[in-house]
mmCIF file of C-alpha atoms in Angstrom:
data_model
loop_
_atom_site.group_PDB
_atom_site.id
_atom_site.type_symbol
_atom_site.label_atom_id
_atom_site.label_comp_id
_atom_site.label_asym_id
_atom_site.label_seq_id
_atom_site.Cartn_x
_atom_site.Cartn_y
_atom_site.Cartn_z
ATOM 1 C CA UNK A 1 -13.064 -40.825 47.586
ATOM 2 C CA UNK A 2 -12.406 -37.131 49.023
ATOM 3 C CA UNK A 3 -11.335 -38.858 52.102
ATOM 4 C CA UNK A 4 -8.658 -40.813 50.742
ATOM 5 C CA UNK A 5 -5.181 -40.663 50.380
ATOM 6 C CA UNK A 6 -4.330 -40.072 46.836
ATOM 7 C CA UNK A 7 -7.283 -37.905 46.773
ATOM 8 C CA UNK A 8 -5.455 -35.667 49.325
ATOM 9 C CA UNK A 9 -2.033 -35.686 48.049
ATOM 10 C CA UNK A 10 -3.381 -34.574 44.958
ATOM 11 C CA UNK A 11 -5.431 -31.416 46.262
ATOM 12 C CA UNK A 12 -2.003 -30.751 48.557
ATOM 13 C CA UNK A 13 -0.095 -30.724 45.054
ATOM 14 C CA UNK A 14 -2.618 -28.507 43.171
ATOM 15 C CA UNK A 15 -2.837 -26.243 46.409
ATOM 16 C CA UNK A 16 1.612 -25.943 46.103
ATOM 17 C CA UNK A 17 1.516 -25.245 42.403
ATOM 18 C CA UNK A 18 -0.723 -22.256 42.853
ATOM 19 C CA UNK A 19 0.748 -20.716 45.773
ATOM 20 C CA UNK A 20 4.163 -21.879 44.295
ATOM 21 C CA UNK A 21 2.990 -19.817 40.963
ATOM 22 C CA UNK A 22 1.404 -16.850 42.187
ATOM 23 C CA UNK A 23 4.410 -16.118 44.765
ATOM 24 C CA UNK A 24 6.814 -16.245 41.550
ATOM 25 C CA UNK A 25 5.065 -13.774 39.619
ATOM 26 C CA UNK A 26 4.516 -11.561 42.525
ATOM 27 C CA UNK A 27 8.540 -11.266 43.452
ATOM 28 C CA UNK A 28 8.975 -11.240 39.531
ATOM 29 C CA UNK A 29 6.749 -8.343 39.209
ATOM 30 C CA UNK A 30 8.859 -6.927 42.467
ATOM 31 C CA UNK A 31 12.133 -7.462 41.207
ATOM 32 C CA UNK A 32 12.769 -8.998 37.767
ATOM 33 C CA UNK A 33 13.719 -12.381 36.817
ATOM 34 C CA UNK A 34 14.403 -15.310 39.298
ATOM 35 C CA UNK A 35 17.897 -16.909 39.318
ATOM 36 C CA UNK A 36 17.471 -20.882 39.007
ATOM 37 C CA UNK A 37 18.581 -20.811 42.243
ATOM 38 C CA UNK A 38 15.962 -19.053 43.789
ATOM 39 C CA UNK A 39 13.172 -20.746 41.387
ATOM 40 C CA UNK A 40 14.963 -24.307 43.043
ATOM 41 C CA UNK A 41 14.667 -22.820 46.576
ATOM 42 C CA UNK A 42 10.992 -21.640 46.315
ATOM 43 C CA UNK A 43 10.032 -24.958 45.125
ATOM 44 C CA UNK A 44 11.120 -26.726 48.008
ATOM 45 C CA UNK A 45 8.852 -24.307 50.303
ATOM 46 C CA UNK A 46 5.784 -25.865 51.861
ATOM 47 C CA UNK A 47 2.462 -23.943 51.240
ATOM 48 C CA UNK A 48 2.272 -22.679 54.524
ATOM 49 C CA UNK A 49 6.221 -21.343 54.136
ATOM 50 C CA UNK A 50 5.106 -19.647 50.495
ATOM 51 C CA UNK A 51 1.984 -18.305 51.777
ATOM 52 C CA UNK A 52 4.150 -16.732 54.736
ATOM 53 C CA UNK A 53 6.934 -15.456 52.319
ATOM 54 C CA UNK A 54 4.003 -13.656 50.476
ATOM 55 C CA UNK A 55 2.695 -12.084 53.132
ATOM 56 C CA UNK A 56 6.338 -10.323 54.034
ATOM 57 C CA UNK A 57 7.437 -9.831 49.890
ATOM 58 C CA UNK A 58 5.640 -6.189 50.095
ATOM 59 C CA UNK A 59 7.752 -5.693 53.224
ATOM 60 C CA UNK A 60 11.122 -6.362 51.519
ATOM 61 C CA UNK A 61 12.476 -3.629 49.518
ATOM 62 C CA UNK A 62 15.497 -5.862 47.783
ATOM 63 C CA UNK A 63 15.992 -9.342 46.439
ATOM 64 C CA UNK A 64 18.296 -10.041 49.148
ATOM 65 C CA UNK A 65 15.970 -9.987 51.951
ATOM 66 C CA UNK A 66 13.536 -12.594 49.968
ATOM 67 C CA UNK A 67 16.788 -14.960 50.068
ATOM 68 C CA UNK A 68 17.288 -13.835 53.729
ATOM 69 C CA UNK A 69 14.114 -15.061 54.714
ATOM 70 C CA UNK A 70 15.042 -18.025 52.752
ATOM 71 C CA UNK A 71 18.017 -18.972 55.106
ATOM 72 C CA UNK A 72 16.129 -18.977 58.324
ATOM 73 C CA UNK A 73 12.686 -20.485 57.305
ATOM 74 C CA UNK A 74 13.521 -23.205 54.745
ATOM 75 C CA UNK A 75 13.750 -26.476 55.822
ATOM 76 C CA UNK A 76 16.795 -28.554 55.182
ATOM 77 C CA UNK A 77 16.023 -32.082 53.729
#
């Protein structure tokens, strides 16, 4: 069961949601609210892309440079 499919997509999904979660509270915690916008854009981010965005967020010292990063790692669909 582990091995199929569904199974996998699932664990991917769970995997997103936390990363996508925890990365929201830390730039919350770093600089206030999120716009919609920004909430949107950070939902389209793989977990590799929000893992790497985490790693930098205690690098950035303003909002802009999270959205920065945004324009030259997010993938266009």
């Amino acid at each position: 069961m582990r091995e199929s499919v569904i199974y996998q997509d699932i664990l991917q999904e769970g995997e997103k949601r936390e990363a996508l979660a925890f990365l929201v509270r830390l730039i919350t915690r770093r600089f206030g609210e999120l716009t919609p916008d920004l909430e949107l854009r950070l939902q389209n981010l793989s977990v590799t892309q929000l893992e790497n965005l985490g790693k930098l967020l205690f690098d950035f010292t303003e909002i802009s440079e999270v959205y920065a990063w945004l324009e030259t790692h997010q993938e266009i669909e």
